Short mmCIF file of C-alpha atoms in Angstrom, two decimals:
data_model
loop_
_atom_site.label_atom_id
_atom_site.label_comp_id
_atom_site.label_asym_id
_atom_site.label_seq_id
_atom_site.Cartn_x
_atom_site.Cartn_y
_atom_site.Cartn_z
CA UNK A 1 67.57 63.20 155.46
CA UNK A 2 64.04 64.57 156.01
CA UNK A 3 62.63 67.88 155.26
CA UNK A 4 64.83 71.15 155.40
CA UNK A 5 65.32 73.22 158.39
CA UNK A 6 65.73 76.91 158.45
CA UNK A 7 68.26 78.39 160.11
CA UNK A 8 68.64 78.35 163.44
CA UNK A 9 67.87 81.85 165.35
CA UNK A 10 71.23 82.64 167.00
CA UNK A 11 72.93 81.90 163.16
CA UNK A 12 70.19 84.38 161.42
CA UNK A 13 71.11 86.62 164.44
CA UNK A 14 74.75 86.07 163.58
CA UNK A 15 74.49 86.42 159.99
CA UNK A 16 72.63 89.73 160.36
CA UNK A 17 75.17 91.11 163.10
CA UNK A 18 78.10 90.55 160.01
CA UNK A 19 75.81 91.90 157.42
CA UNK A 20 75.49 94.96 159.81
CA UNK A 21 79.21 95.11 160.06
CA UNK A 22 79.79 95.93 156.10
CA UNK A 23 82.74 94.30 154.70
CA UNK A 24 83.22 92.81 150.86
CA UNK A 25 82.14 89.26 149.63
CA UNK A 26 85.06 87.04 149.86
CA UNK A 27 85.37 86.48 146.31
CA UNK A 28 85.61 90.39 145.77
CA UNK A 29 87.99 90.71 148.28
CA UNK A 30 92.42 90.49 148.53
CA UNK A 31 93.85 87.31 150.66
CA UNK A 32 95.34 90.28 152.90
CA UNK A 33 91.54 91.71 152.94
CA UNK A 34 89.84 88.47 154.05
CA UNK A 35 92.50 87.64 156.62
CA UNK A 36 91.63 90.56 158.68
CA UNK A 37 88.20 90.18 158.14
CA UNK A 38 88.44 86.42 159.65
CA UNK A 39 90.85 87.24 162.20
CA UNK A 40 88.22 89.54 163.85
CA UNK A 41 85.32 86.73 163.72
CA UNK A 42 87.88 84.60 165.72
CA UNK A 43 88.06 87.01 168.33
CA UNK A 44 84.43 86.30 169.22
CA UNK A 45 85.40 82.91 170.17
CA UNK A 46 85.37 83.98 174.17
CA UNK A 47 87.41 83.32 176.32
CA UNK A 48 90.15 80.22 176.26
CA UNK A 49 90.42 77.76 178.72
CA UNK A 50 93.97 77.68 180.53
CA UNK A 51 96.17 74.85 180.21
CA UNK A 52 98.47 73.04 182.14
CA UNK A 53 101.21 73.25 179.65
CA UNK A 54 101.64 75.30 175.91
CA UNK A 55 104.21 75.09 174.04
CA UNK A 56 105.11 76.43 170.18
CA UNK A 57 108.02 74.77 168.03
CA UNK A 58 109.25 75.18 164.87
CA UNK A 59 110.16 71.58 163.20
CA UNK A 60 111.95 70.86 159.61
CA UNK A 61 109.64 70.24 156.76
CA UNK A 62 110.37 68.74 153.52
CA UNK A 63 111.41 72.61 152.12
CA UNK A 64 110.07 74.99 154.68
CA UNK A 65 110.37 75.28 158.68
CA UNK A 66 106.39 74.14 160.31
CA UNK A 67 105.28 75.45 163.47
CA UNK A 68 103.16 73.47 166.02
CA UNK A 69 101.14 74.59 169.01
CA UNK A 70 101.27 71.97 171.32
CA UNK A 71 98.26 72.65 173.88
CA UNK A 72 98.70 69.65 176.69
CA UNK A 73 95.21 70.09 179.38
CA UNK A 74 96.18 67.65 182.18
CA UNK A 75 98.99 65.97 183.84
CA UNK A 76 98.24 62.55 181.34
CA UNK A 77 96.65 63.39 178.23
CA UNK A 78 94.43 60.24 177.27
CA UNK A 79 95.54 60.72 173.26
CA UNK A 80 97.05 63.21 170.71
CA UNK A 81 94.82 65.00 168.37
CA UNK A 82 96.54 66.91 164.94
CA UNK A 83 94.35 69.72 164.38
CA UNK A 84 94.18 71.31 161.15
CA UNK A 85 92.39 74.75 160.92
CA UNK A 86 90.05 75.82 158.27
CA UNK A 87 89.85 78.51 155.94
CA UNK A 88 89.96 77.30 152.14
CA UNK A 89 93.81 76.76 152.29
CA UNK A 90 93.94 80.99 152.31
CA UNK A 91 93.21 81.95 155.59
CA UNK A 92 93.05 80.86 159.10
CA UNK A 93 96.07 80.95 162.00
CA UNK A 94 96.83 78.83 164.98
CA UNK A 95 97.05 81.94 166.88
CA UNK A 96 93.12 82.29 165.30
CA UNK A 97 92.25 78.39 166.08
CA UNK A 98 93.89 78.87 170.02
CA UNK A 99 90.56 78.71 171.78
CA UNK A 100 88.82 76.73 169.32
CA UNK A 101 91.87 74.25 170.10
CA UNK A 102 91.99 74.82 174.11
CA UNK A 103 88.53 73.92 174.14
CA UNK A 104 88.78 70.55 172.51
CA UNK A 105 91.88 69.62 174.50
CA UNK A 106 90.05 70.34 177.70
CA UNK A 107 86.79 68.30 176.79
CA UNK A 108 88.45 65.39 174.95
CA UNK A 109 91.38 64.93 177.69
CA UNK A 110 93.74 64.97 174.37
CA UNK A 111 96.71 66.90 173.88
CA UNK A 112 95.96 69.42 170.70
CA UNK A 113 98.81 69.98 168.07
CA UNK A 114 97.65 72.67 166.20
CA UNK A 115 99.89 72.90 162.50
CA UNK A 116 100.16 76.16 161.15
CA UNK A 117 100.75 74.80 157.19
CA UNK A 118 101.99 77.30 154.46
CA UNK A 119 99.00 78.98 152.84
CA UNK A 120 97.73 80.23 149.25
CA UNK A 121 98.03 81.86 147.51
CA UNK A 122 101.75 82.81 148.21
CA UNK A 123 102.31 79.26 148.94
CA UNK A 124 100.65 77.00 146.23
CA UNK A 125 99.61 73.09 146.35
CA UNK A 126 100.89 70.92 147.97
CA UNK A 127 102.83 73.18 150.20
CA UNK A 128 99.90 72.59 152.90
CA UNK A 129 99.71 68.66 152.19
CA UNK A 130 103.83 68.54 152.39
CA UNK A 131 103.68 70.91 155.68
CA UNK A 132 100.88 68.82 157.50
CA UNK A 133 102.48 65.32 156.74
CA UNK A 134 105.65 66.43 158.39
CA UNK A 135 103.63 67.47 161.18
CA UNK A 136 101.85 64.35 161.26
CA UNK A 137 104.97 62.58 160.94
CA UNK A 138 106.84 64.46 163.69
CA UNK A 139 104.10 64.55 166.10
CA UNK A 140 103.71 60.40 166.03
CA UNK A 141 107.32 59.96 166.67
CA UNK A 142 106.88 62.12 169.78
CA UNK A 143 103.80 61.47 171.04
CA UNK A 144 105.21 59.72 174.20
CA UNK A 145 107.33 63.67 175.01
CA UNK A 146 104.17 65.22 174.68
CA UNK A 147 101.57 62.62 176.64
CA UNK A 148 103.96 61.23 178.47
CA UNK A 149 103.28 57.51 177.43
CA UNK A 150 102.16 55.83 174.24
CA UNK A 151 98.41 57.30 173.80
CA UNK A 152 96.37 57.12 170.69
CA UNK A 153 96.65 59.22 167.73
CA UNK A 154 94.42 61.33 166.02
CA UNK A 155 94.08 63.62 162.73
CA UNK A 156 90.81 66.49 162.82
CA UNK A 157 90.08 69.51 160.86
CA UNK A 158 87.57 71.84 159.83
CA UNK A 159 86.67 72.52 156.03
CA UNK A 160 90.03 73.07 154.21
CA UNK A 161 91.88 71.47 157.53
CA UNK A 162 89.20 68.56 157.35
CA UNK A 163 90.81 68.27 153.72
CA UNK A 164 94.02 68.18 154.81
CA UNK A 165 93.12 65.54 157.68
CA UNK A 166 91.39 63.33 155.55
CA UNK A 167 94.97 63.54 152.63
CA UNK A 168 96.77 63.11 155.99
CA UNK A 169 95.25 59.83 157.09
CA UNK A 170 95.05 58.24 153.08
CA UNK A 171 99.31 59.42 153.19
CA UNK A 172 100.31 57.81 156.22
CA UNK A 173 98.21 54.63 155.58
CA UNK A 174 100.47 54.99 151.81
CA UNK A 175 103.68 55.69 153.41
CA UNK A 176 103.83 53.08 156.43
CA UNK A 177 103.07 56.41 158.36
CA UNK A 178 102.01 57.24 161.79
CA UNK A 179 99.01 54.86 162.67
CA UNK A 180 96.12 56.58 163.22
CA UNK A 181 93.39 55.91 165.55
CA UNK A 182 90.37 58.31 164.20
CA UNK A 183 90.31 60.75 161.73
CA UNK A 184 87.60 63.20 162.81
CA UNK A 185 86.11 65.42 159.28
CA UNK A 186 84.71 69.04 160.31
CA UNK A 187 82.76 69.57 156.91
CA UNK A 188 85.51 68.58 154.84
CA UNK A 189 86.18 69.78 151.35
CA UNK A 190 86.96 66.16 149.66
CA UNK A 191 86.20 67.35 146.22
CA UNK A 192 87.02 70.27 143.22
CA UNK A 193 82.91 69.66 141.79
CA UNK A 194 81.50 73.02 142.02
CA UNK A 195 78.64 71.83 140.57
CA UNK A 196 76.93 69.64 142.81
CA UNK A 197 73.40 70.04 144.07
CA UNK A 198 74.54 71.62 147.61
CA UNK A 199 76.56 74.48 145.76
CA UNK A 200 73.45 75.47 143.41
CA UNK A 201 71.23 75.66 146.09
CA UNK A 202 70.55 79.85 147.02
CA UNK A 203 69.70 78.47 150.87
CA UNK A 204 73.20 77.56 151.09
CA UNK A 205 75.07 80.74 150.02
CA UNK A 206 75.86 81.77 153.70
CA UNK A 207 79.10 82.08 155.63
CA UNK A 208 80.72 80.44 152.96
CA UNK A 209 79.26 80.71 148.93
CA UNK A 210 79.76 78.90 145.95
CA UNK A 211 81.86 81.63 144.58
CA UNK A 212 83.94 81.95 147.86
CA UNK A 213 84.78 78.19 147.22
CA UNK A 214 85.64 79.32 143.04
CA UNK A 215 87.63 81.48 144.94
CA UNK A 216 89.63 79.35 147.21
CA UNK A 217 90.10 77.02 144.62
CA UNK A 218 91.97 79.30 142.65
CA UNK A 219 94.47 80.61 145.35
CA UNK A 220 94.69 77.15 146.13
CA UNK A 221 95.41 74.86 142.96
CA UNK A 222 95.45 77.78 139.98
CA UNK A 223 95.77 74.53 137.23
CA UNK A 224 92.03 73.31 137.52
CA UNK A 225 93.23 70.02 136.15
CA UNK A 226 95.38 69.07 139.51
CA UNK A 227 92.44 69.46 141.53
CA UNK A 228 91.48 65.82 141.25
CA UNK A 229 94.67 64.54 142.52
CA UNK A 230 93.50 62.81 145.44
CA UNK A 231 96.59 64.94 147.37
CA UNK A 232 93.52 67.61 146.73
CA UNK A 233 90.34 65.84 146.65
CA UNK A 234 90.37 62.65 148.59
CA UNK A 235 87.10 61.66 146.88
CA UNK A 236 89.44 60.61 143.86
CA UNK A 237 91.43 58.12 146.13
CA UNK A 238 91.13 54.86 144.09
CA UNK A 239 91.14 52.91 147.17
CA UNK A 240 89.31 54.12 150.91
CA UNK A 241 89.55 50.52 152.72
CA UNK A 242 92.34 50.18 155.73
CA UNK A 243 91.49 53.83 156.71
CA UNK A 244 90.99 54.65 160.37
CA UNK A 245 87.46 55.13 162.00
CA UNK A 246 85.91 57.98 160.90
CA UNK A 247 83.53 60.91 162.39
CA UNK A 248 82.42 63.52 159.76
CA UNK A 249 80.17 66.17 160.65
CA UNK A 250 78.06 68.54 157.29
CA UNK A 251 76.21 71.32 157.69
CA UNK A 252 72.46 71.19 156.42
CA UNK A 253 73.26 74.78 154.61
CA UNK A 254 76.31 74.46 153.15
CA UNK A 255 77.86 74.37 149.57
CA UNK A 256 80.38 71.36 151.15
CA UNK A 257 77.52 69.68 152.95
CA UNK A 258 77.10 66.89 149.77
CA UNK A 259 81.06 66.10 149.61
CA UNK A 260 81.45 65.15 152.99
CA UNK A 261 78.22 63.07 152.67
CA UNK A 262 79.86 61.57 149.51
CA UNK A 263 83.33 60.67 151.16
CA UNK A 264 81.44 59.35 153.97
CA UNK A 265 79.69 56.97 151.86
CA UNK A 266 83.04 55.84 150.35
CA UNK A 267 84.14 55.14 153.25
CA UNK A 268 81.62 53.23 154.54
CA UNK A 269 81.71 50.81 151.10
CA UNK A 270 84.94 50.26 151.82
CA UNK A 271 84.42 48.79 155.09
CA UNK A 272 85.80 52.32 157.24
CA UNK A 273 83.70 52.56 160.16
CA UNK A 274 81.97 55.92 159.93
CA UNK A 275 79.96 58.11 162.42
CA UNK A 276 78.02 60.68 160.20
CA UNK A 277 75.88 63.14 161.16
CA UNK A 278 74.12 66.15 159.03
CA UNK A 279 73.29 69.24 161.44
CA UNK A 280 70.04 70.49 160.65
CA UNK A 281 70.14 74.58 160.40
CA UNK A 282 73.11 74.77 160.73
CA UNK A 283 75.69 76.22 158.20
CA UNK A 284 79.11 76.15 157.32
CA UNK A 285 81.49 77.42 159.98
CA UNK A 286 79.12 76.53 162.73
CA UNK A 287 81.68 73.84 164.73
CA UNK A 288 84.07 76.93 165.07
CA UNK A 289 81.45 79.23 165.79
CA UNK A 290 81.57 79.06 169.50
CA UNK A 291 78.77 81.42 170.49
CA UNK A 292 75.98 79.53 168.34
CA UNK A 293 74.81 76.51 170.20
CA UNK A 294 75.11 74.18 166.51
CA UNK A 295 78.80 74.33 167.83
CA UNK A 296 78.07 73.02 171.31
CA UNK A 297 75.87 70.14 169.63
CA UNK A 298 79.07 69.86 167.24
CA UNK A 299 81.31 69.72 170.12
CA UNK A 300 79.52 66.99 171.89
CA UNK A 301 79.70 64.38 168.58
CA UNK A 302 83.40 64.89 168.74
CA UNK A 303 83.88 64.48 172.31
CA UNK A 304 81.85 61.73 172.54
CA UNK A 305 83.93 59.88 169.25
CA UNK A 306 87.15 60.99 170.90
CA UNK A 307 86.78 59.58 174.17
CA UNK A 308 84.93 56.24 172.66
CA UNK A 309 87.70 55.63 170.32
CA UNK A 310 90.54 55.78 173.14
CA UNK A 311 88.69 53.70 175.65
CA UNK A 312 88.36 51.06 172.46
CA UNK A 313 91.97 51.50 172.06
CA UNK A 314 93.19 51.08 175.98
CA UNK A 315 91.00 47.74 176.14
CA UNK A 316 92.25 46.39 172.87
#
């Protein structure tokens, strides 16, 4: 991948600015702790683009009541994109995802369902896999309502949401499911290996450390020996092949930068058509990270992938 970048300046910058700030490690900290904490780096996201039409629902799950944010940009919305938010399974809101989502729905043309799944620790595995396939599941038998015709469907997430996205598109390709027309992978967590050379390496302890992943892990899935389900890690899934297009985006510094790499690789031996790229100085958190350029660069992959996938789609 060539030699190793630094950091960029505006993330040092960043980094410094949150150092400044005080605050705990994660892994020393409550859920209730951390949430606040992360709910005040979302409000740095700047201001949200309006839409033309927003609208939150509640919808049945298999044992708990999901709510969507459905975030429509224009008159005809060119596809639908499920969005799945980050933050290890533990954290993370649709109200705290809103611009992050506006944003994408005004660049890609796509309406943006946003899923707010139960989270961990007071809801365990696989509440957030049971609450994002009935999302999924709900939002492709209604994608005409919100687009207003037949458009193509999408699944995207970032880190913990790029997990779910990537169980999401392996369980409806299982269960007849929605069809899919891109699955886009925001440095996805795709496996429970704490050990792998990206997670020992002391560059990479940033935003998000080895021991904030031990962390997550064990609000998330408290019986280490589930972890491997594929339902958790979809780097177990025996089989990858029939799986949609795929864009994945890792982080140079980042503890989850050589799992994406390794799912994308799976993919790509199974014959999944895959559009990887590794963002030099950058680290993880950066796509979400709307004042640091790295998420403008990030922005402009997905964009791109988006909008080349559903003009593929209309000519087919």
């Amino acid at each position: 991948m060539g030699e190793i970048m630094a950091l960029d300046a505006a993330t040092i910058r960043f980094l410094k600015q949150l150092t400044e700030g005080g605050g705990k490690p994660l892994h020393e900290s409550t859920p209730d702790e951390a949430r606040v904490y992360l709910s005040g780096l979302a409000e740095l996201a700047g201001p949200a683009p309006e839409m033309q039409r927003v609208e939150d629902r509640t919808i049945d799950g298999p044992d708990a009541r999901v709510t969507l944010r459905i975030l429509v940009p224009v008159e005809n919305p060119i596809g639908v994109l499920v969005y799945y938010h980050g933050g290890g399974w533990v954290l993370g809101s649709i109200d705290e995802y809103d611009t992050v989502a506006r944003k994408l729905a005004e660049r890609t043309s796509c309406a943006v369902v946003l899923v707010e799944y139960r989270l961990a620790p007071e809801h365990r595995y696989p509440a957030a896999v049971d609450d994002s396939y009935a999302a999924l599941e709900w939002v492709g038998q209604n994608v005409k309502c919100i687009a207003g015709r037949e458009v193509p469907l999408i699944v995207a997430g970032d880190s913990a949401g790029g997990n779910l996205a990537a169980v999401m598109a392996v369980r409806a390709r299982a269960r007849n499911g929605p069809p899919i027309a891109l699955q886009v992978l925001i440095y996805p967590v795709t496996d429970s290996d704490l050990d792998l050379p990206s997670y020992a390496d002391p560059e990479n302890q940033l935003l998000l450390t080895r021991d904030g992943m031990i962390w997550f892990w064990d609000h998330y899935i408290p019986d280490s020996s589930r972890r491997s389900e594929p339902d958790a890690s979809p780097l177990h899934t025996d089989n990858l092949s029939g799986l949609p297009p795929t864009v994945i985006l890792t982080a140079e510094h980042d503890v989850l930068r050589d799992e994406g790499e390794a799912y994308a690789a799976r993919l790509q031996e199974a014959d999944v058509k895959v559009n990887l790229k590794r963002y030099p100085g950058q680290m993880h958190g950066f796509f979400t990270l709307l004042m640091l350029p790295g998420s403008e660069l990030g922005f402009q992959q997905v964009v791109k992938a988006v909008k080349g996938c559903i003009m593929k789609t209309a000519k087919a």
